[in-house]
GROMACS .gro file of N, CA, C and O in nm:
model
  400
    1MET      N    1   0.896   1.736   1.009
    1MET     CA    2   0.998   1.693   0.914
    1MET      C    3   0.951   1.561   0.852
    1MET      O    4   0.905   1.471   0.919
    2SER      N    5   0.963   1.552   0.720
    2SER     CA    6   0.916   1.431   0.653
    2SER      C    7   1.025   1.326   0.645
    2SER      O    8   1.144   1.356   0.640
    3THR      N    9   0.983   1.204   0.646
    3THR     CA   10   1.077   1.092   0.638
    3THR      C   11   1.110   1.064   0.493
    3THR      O   12   1.047   1.116   0.400
    4ALA      N   13   1.208   0.977   0.473
    4ALA     CA   14   1.246   0.939   0.337
    4ALA      C   15   1.130   0.873   0.266
    4ALA      O   16   1.107   0.897   0.147
    5LEU      N   17   1.054   0.790   0.337
    5LEU     CA   18   0.940   0.723   0.277
    5LEU      C   19   0.833   0.825   0.234
    5LEU      O   20   0.776   0.813   0.125
    6ASP      N   21   0.810   0.926   0.318
    6ASP     CA   22   0.714   1.032   0.282
    6ASP      C   23   0.755   1.101   0.153
    6ASP      O   24   0.671   1.130   0.067
    7ARG      N   25   0.884   1.127   0.138
    7ARG     CA   26   0.934   1.192   0.017
    7ARG      C   27   0.918   1.102  -0.105
    7ARG      O   28   0.896   1.149  -0.216
    8GLN      N   29   0.928   0.970  -0.084
    8GLN     CA   30   0.911   0.877  -0.195
    8GLN      C   31   0.764   0.858  -0.232
    8GLN      O   32   0.733   0.826  -0.347
    9ILE      N   33   0.674   0.880  -0.138
    9ILE     CA   34   0.531   0.866  -0.164
    9ILE      C   35   0.475   0.988  -0.237
    9ILE      O   36   0.383   0.976  -0.316
   10ARG      N   37   0.534   1.104  -0.215
   10ARG     CA   38   0.485   1.228  -0.276
   10ARG      C   39   0.464   1.217  -0.428
   10ARG      O   40   0.360   1.259  -0.479
   11PRO      N   41   0.560   1.160  -0.505
   11PRO     CA   42   0.539   1.149  -0.650
   11PRO      C   43   0.420   1.060  -0.688
   11PRO      O   44   0.359   1.080  -0.793
   12ILE      N   45   0.385   0.966  -0.600
   12ILE     CA   46   0.268   0.882  -0.627
   12ILE      C   47   0.142   0.968  -0.621
   12ILE      O   48   0.056   0.961  -0.710
   13TYR      N   49   0.131   1.050  -0.518
   13TYR     CA   50   0.018   1.142  -0.507
   13TYR      C   51   0.013   1.236  -0.628
   13TYR      O   52  -0.094   1.260  -0.684
   14ASP      N   53   0.129   1.287  -0.667
   14ASP     CA   54   0.134   1.377  -0.783
   14ASP      C   55   0.086   1.307  -0.910
   14ASP      O   56   0.010   1.365  -0.988
   15ALA      N   57   0.130   1.184  -0.929
   15ALA     CA   58   0.087   1.108  -1.047
   15ALA      C   59  -0.063   1.083  -1.044
   15ALA      O   60  -0.132   1.098  -1.147
   16LEU      N   61  -0.117   1.048  -0.928
   16LEU     CA   62  -0.262   1.027  -0.917
   16LEU      C   63  -0.339   1.157  -0.942
   16LEU      O   64  -0.442   1.156  -1.010
   17ASP      N   65  -0.287   1.267  -0.890
   17ASP     CA   66  -0.354   1.397  -0.909
   17ASP      C   67  -0.359   1.439  -1.055
   17ASP      O   68  -0.454   1.506  -1.096
   18THR      N   69  -0.259   1.401  -1.132
   18THR     CA   70  -0.254   1.441  -1.273
   18THR      C   71  -0.312   1.334  -1.365
   18THR      O   72  -0.307   1.349  -1.487
   19GLY      N   73  -0.363   1.225  -1.309
   19GLY     CA   74  -0.423   1.120  -1.391
   19GLY      C   75  -0.322   1.025  -1.453
   19GLY      O   76  -0.356   0.949  -1.543
   20SER      N   77  -0.198   1.029  -1.406
   20SER     CA   78  -0.093   0.941  -1.458
   20SER      C   79  -0.094   0.810  -1.379
   20SER      O   80  -0.002   0.781  -1.301
   21ASN      N   81  -0.198   0.732  -1.399
   21ASN     CA   82  -0.216   0.610  -1.320
   21ASN      C   83  -0.105   0.508  -1.344
   21ASN      O   84  -0.062   0.441  -1.250
   22LYS      N   85  -0.059   0.497  -1.467
   22LYS     CA   86   0.048   0.402  -1.497
   22LYS      C   87   0.176   0.440  -1.420
   22LYS      O   88   0.242   0.353  -1.363
   23SER      N   89   0.207   0.568  -1.418
   23SER     CA   90   0.324   0.615  -1.343
   23SER      C   91   0.307   0.589  -1.194
   23SER      O   92   0.403   0.551  -1.125
   24ALA      N   93   0.186   0.608  -1.144
   24ALA     CA   94   0.159   0.583  -1.003
   24ALA      C   95   0.179   0.436  -0.970
   24ALA      O   96   0.239   0.402  -0.867
   25ILE      N   97   0.131   0.348  -1.056
   25ILE     CA   98   0.145   0.204  -1.035
   25ILE      C   99   0.293   0.166  -1.034
   25ILE      O  100   0.338   0.091  -0.947
   26LEU      N  101   0.369   0.219  -1.129
   26LEU     CA  102   0.512   0.189  -1.135
   26LEU      C  103   0.585   0.237  -1.010
   26LEU      O  104   0.669   0.166  -0.954
   27ALA      N  105   0.552   0.357  -0.965
   27ALA     CA  106   0.615   0.412  -0.844
   27ALA      C  107   0.577   0.328  -0.721
   27ALA      O  108   0.661   0.302  -0.635
   28CYS      N  109   0.452   0.285  -0.716
   28CYS     CA  110   0.409   0.200  -0.604
   28CYS      C  111   0.483   0.067  -0.606
   28CYS      O  112   0.529   0.020  -0.501
   29ASN      N  113   0.495   0.007  -0.724
   29ASN     CA  114   0.566  -0.121  -0.734
   29ASN      C  115   0.709  -0.108  -0.685
   29ASN      O  116   0.760  -0.196  -0.616
   30LYS      N  117   0.773   0.002  -0.721
   30LYS     CA  118   0.912   0.026  -0.679
   30LYS      C  119   0.921   0.035  -0.526
   30LYS      O  120   1.009  -0.026  -0.465
   31LEU      N  121   0.828   0.109  -0.466
   31LEU     CA  122   0.829   0.123  -0.320
   31LEU      C  123   0.789  -0.006  -0.249
   31LEU      O  124   0.841  -0.037  -0.142
   32LEU      N  125   0.698  -0.081  -0.310
   32LEU     CA  126   0.654  -0.206  -0.247
   32LEU      C  127   0.763  -0.313  -0.247
   32LEU      O  128   0.758  -0.405  -0.166
   33LYS      N  129   0.862  -0.299  -0.335
   33LYS     CA  130   0.976  -0.392  -0.330
   33LYS      C  131   1.055  -0.373  -0.201
   33LYS      O  132   1.105  -0.468  -0.142
   34LYS      N  133   1.064  -0.246  -0.156
   34LYS     CA  134   1.137  -0.214  -0.034
   34LYS      C  135   1.049  -0.228   0.091
   34LYS      O  136   1.098  -0.260   0.198
   35HIS      N  137   0.921  -0.197   0.075
   35HIS     CA  138   0.826  -0.196   0.187
   35HIS      C  139   0.701  -0.274   0.147
   35HIS      O  140   0.595  -0.214   0.123
   36PRO      N  141   0.710  -0.407   0.138
   36PRO     CA  142   0.602  -0.488   0.081
   36PRO      C  143   0.470  -0.485   0.156
   36PRO      O  144   0.366  -0.510   0.097
   37LYS      N  145   0.469  -0.451   0.281
   37LYS     CA  146   0.345  -0.451   0.359
   37LYS      C  147   0.299  -0.311   0.396
   37LYS      O  148   0.215  -0.295   0.485
   38ASN      N  149   0.349  -0.209   0.329
   38ASN     CA  150   0.309  -0.072   0.360
   38ASN      C  151   0.166  -0.050   0.309
   38ASN      O  152   0.141  -0.046   0.189
   39ALA      N  153   0.073  -0.036   0.402
   39ALA     CA  154  -0.069  -0.025   0.367
   39ALA      C  155  -0.100   0.100   0.285
   39ALA      O  156  -0.186   0.096   0.196
   40LEU      N  157  -0.031   0.210   0.311
   40LEU     CA  158  -0.057   0.332   0.235
   40LEU      C  159  -0.017   0.313   0.089
   40LEU      O  160  -0.094   0.345  -0.002
   41VAL      N  161   0.100   0.259   0.065
   41VAL     CA  162   0.146   0.237  -0.073
   41VAL      C  163   0.055   0.136  -0.142
   41VAL      O  164   0.018   0.155  -0.259
   42GLN      N  165   0.014   0.032  -0.070
   42GLN     CA  166  -0.078  -0.066  -0.128
   42GLN      C  167  -0.211  -0.001  -0.165
   42GLN      O  168  -0.266  -0.028  -0.272
   43SER      N  169  -0.262   0.084  -0.078
   43SER     CA  170  -0.390   0.148  -0.106
   43SER      C  171  -0.380   0.248  -0.221
   43SER      O  172  -0.472   0.260  -0.302
   44LEU      N  173  -0.267   0.318  -0.232
   44LEU     CA  174  -0.248   0.410  -0.344
   44LEU      C  175  -0.237   0.333  -0.475
   44LEU      O  176  -0.289   0.376  -0.579
   45LYS      N  177  -0.172   0.217  -0.471
   45LYS     CA  178  -0.164   0.133  -0.590
   45LYS      C  179  -0.304   0.084  -0.628
   45LYS      O  180  -0.341   0.085  -0.745
   46ALA      N  181  -0.381   0.042  -0.528
   46ALA     CA  182  -0.518  -0.003  -0.555
   46ALA      C  183  -0.600   0.108  -0.618
   46ALA      O  184  -0.678   0.084  -0.711
   47LEU      N  185  -0.581   0.231  -0.573
   47LEU     CA  186  -0.652   0.345  -0.630
   47LEU      C  187  -0.613   0.365  -0.776
   47LEU      O  188  -0.700   0.384  -0.863
   48ALA      N  189  -0.485   0.358  -0.805
   48ALA     CA  190  -0.439   0.372  -0.943
   48ALA      C  191  -0.493   0.258  -1.029
   48ALA      O  192  -0.530   0.280  -1.146
   49LEU      N  193  -0.500   0.138  -0.973
   49LEU     CA  194  -0.555   0.024  -1.048
   49LEU      C  195  -0.703   0.043  -1.077
   49LEU      O  196  -0.749   0.014  -1.188
   50VAL      N  197  -0.779   0.091  -0.979
   50VAL     CA  198  -0.921   0.117  -1.001
   50VAL      C  199  -0.938   0.218  -1.114
   50VAL      O  200  -1.020   0.200  -1.204
   51ARG      N  201  -0.860   0.324  -1.108
   51ARG     CA  202  -0.869   0.428  -1.211
   51ARG      C  203  -0.823   0.380  -1.348
   51ARG      O  204  -0.857   0.439  -1.450
   52SER      N  205  -0.744   0.272  -1.349
   52SER     CA  206  -0.698   0.213  -1.475
   52SER      C  207  -0.788   0.099  -1.521
   52SER      O  208  -0.754   0.025  -1.613
   53GLN      N  209  -0.902   0.082  -1.454
   53GLN     CA  210  -1.000  -0.022  -1.486
   53GLN      C  211  -0.947  -0.164  -1.464
   53GLN      O  212  -0.994  -0.258  -1.526
   54LYS      N  213  -0.848  -0.179  -1.377
   54LYS     CA  214  -0.794  -0.311  -1.344
   54LYS      C  215  -0.857  -0.356  -1.212
   54LYS      O  216  -0.793  -0.362  -1.108
   55VAL      N  217  -0.985  -0.388  -1.220
   55VAL     CA  218  -1.068  -0.412  -1.103
   55VAL      C  219  -1.024  -0.535  -1.024
   55VAL      O  220  -1.018  -0.530  -0.901
   56GLU      N  221  -0.994  -0.645  -1.093
   56GLU     CA  222  -0.956  -0.767  -1.022
   56GLU      C  223  -0.830  -0.747  -0.938
   56GLU      O  224  -0.825  -0.788  -0.822
   57GLU      N  225  -0.729  -0.683  -0.996
   57GLU     CA  226  -0.606  -0.655  -0.921
   57GLU      C  227  -0.634  -0.563  -0.803
   57GLU      O  228  -0.581  -0.581  -0.694
   58ALA      N  229  -0.716  -0.462  -0.829
   58ALA     CA  230  -0.750  -0.366  -0.724
   58ALA      C  231  -0.823  -0.434  -0.610
   58ALA      O  232  -0.795  -0.407  -0.493
   59LEU      N  233  -0.916  -0.524  -0.643
   59LEU     CA  234  -0.991  -0.596  -0.540
   59LEU      C  235  -0.899  -0.679  -0.451
   59LEU      O  236  -0.912  -0.679  -0.328
   60ALA      N  237  -0.805  -0.750  -0.513
   60ALA     CA  238  -0.712  -0.834  -0.437
   60ALA      C  239  -0.628  -0.749  -0.342
   60ALA      O  240  -0.611  -0.784  -0.223
   61LEU      N  241  -0.577  -0.639  -0.391
   61LEU     CA  242  -0.495  -0.550  -0.309
   61LEU      C  243  -0.579  -0.484  -0.200
   61LEU      O  244  -0.536  -0.471  -0.084
   62CYS      N  245  -0.700  -0.447  -0.236
   62CYS     CA  246  -0.792  -0.385  -0.142
   62CYS      C  247  -0.819  -0.480  -0.024
   62CYS      O  248  -0.814  -0.439   0.092
   63ASP      N  249  -0.846  -0.605  -0.055
   63ASP     CA  250  -0.872  -0.704   0.051
   63ASP      C  251  -0.750  -0.721   0.142
   63ASP      O  252  -0.764  -0.734   0.264
   64GLU      N  253  -0.632  -0.718   0.082
   64GLU     CA  254  -0.508  -0.731   0.162
   64GLU      C  255  -0.493  -0.614   0.259
   64GLU      O  256  -0.458  -0.632   0.375
   65VAL      N  257  -0.521  -0.494   0.210
   65VAL     CA  258  -0.512  -0.376   0.296
   65VAL      C  259  -0.617  -0.382   0.406
   65VAL      O  260  -0.588  -0.354   0.523
   66LEU      N  261  -0.739  -0.420   0.371
   66LEU     CA  262  -0.846  -0.427   0.470
   66LEU      C  263  -0.814  -0.528   0.580
   66LEU      O  264  -0.848  -0.506   0.696
   67GLU      N  265  -0.749  -0.638   0.545
   67GLU     CA  266  -0.711  -0.739   0.644
   67GLU      C  267  -0.614  -0.682   0.748
   67GLU      O  268  -0.614  -0.726   0.863
   68SER      N  269  -0.533  -0.585   0.707
   68SER     CA  270  -0.436  -0.526   0.800
   68SER      C  271  -0.501  -0.427   0.897
   68SER      O  272  -0.436  -0.377   0.988
   69LYS      N  273  -0.631  -0.397   0.875
   69LYS     CA  274  -0.707  -0.304   0.960
   69LYS      C  275  -0.633  -0.171   0.982
   69LYS      O  276  -0.597  -0.137   1.095
   70PRO      N  277  -0.613  -0.096   0.874
   70PRO     CA  278  -0.538   0.031   0.886
   70PRO      C  279  -0.614   0.132   0.970
   70PRO      O  280  -0.737   0.134   0.972
   71ILE      N  281  -0.537   0.215   1.039
   71ILE     CA  282  -0.600   0.320   1.120
   71ILE      C  283  -0.542   0.459   1.094
   71ILE      O  284  -0.591   0.556   1.150
   72ASP      N  285  -0.440   0.470   1.008
   72ASP     CA  286  -0.384   0.603   0.982
   72ASP      C  287  -0.469   0.676   0.877
   72ASP      O  288  -0.525   0.616   0.788
   73ASP      N  289  -0.478   0.806   0.892
   73ASP     CA  290  -0.564   0.888   0.808
   73ASP      C  291  -0.536   0.874   0.659
   73ASP      O  292  -0.629   0.864   0.579
   74SER      N  293  -0.410   0.874   0.621
   74SER     CA  294  -0.374   0.870   0.479
   74SER      C  295  -0.421   0.740   0.414
   74SER      O  296  -0.478   0.742   0.304
   75THR      N  297  -0.399   0.629   0.481
   75THR     CA  298  -0.440   0.500   0.427
   75THR      C  299  -0.592   0.491   0.422
   75THR      O  300  -0.649   0.446   0.322
   76LEU      N  301  -0.659   0.534   0.528
   76LEU     CA  302  -0.805   0.530   0.530
   76LEU      C  303  -0.864   0.616   0.419
   76LEU      O  304  -0.960   0.576   0.352
   77ASN      N  305  -0.807   0.733   0.398
   77ASN     CA  306  -0.856   0.822   0.294
   77ASN      C  307  -0.842   0.756   0.156
   77ASN      O  308  -0.936   0.757   0.076
   78ALA      N  309  -0.725   0.700   0.129
   78ALA     CA  310  -0.703   0.634   0.000
   78ALA      C  311  -0.797   0.515  -0.016
   78ALA      O  312  -0.856   0.495  -0.123
   79MET      N  313  -0.815   0.438   0.091
   79MET     CA  314  -0.903   0.321   0.084
   79MET      C  315  -1.048   0.360   0.061
   79MET      O  316  -1.122   0.291  -0.008
   80MET      N  317  -1.091   0.472   0.117
   80MET     CA  318  -1.228   0.519   0.092
   80MET      C  319  -1.249   0.546  -0.057
   80MET      O  320  -1.351   0.507  -0.112
   81HIS      N  321  -1.148   0.607  -0.121
   81HIS     CA  322  -1.159   0.633  -0.265
   81HIS      C  323  -1.161   0.502  -0.344
   81HIS      O  324  -1.235   0.488  -0.440
   82VAL      N  325  -1.078   0.408  -0.302
   82VAL     CA  326  -1.072   0.277  -0.370
   82VAL      C  327  -1.206   0.206  -0.357
   82VAL      O  328  -1.264   0.161  -0.456
   83LEU      N  329  -1.255   0.197  -0.235
   83LEU     CA  330  -1.381   0.126  -0.211
   83LEU      C  331  -1.498   0.192  -0.282
   83LEU      O  332  -1.585   0.125  -0.337
   84ARG      N  333  -1.499   0.324  -0.284
   84ARG     CA  334  -1.605   0.396  -0.355
   84ARG      C  335  -1.597   0.365  -0.505
   84ARG      O  336  -1.699   0.341  -0.569
   85GLY      N  337  -1.475   0.364  -0.558
   85GLY     CA  338  -1.455   0.333  -0.699
   85GLY      C  339  -1.495   0.192  -0.735
   85GLY      O  340  -1.536   0.164  -0.848
   86LEU      N  341  -1.484   0.102  -0.638
   86LEU     CA  342  -1.523  -0.038  -0.660
   86LEU      C  343  -1.671  -0.063  -0.628
   86LEU      O  344  -1.721  -0.173  -0.649
   87GLY      N  345  -1.737   0.039  -0.575
   87GLY     CA  346  -1.877   0.024  -0.538
   87GLY      C  347  -1.898  -0.061  -0.414
   87GLY      O  348  -2.004  -0.120  -0.396
   88ARG      N  349  -1.799  -0.067  -0.328
   88ARG     CA  350  -1.808  -0.148  -0.206
   88ARG      C  351  -1.836  -0.057  -0.087
   88ARG      O  352  -1.746  -0.004  -0.025
   89ARG      N  353  -1.962  -0.039  -0.056
   89ARG     CA  354  -2.002   0.052   0.052
   89ARG      C  355  -1.984  -0.008   0.191
   89ARG      O  356  -1.946   0.061   0.285
   90LYS      N  357  -2.012  -0.135   0.208
   90LYS     CA  358  -2.006  -0.196   0.341
   90LYS      C  359  -1.866  -0.188   0.404
   90LYS      O  360  -1.853  -0.151   0.521
   91PRO      N  361  -1.758  -0.218   0.327
   91PRO     CA  362  -1.625  -0.204   0.388
   91PRO      C  363  -1.591  -0.061   0.430
   91PRO      O  364  -1.515  -0.041   0.524
   92ILE      N  365  -1.651   0.039   0.364
   92ILE     CA  366  -1.628   0.178   0.405
   92ILE      C  367  -1.681   0.197   0.547
   92ILE      O  368  -1.614   0.255   0.633
   93CYS      N  369  -1.801   0.147   0.571
   93CYS     CA  370  -1.860   0.158   0.705
   93CYS      C  371  -1.774   0.087   0.808
   93CYS      O  372  -1.754   0.136   0.920
   94THR      N  373  -1.723  -0.031   0.772
   94THR     CA  374  -1.637  -0.108   0.862
   94THR      C  375  -1.510  -0.030   0.894
   94THR      O  376  -1.468  -0.024   1.011
   95LEU      N  377  -1.449   0.029   0.793
   95LEU     CA  378  -1.327   0.108   0.816
   95LEU      C  379  -1.355   0.223   0.911
   95LEU      O  380  -1.277   0.249   1.003
   96LEU      N  381  -1.463   0.293   0.887
   96LEU     CA  382  -1.495   0.407   0.973
   96LEU      C  383  -1.524   0.362   1.115
   96LEU      O  384  -1.485   0.427   1.211
   97TYR      N  385  -1.591   0.249   1.130
   97TYR     CA  386  -1.620   0.195   1.263
   97TYR      C  387  -1.491   0.161   1.337
   97TYR      O  388  -1.476   0.194   1.454
   98LEU      N  389  -1.396   0.098   1.267
   98LEU     CA  390  -1.269   0.062   1.330
   98LEU      C  391  -1.190   0.187   1.370
   98LEU      O  392  -1.123   0.190   1.473
   99TYR      N  393  -1.199   0.290   1.288
   99TYR     CA  394  -1.122   0.411   1.312
   99TYR      C  395  -1.178   0.490   1.432
   99TYR      O  396  -1.103   0.538   1.515
  100TYR      N  397  -1.307   0.501   1.437
  100TYR     CA  398  -1.370   0.583   1.542
  100TYR      C  399  -1.410   0.494   1.654
  100TYR      O  400  -1.418   0.510   1.761
   0.00000   0.00000   0.00000
């Protein structure tokens, strides 16, 4: 059974899947007001920012998520896409090392 937060995150994934990065960013901002330290929402926002060519914002958010040392699959998966999009290979290795 999915939680209320899971149901609120689903439209972000849908927006990212359809290339609606602006919609994804707006949905993330809305959720981050209620859950400011949610690493998954932060990483999804960073992904939308990378895809929107907003590299500086994405880097700042990416660093914040990495500092929290996420270990859940969804956050790690999103962060891998973010880091790949930013061309940051070393943090990908670090994430995988922490996870395994």
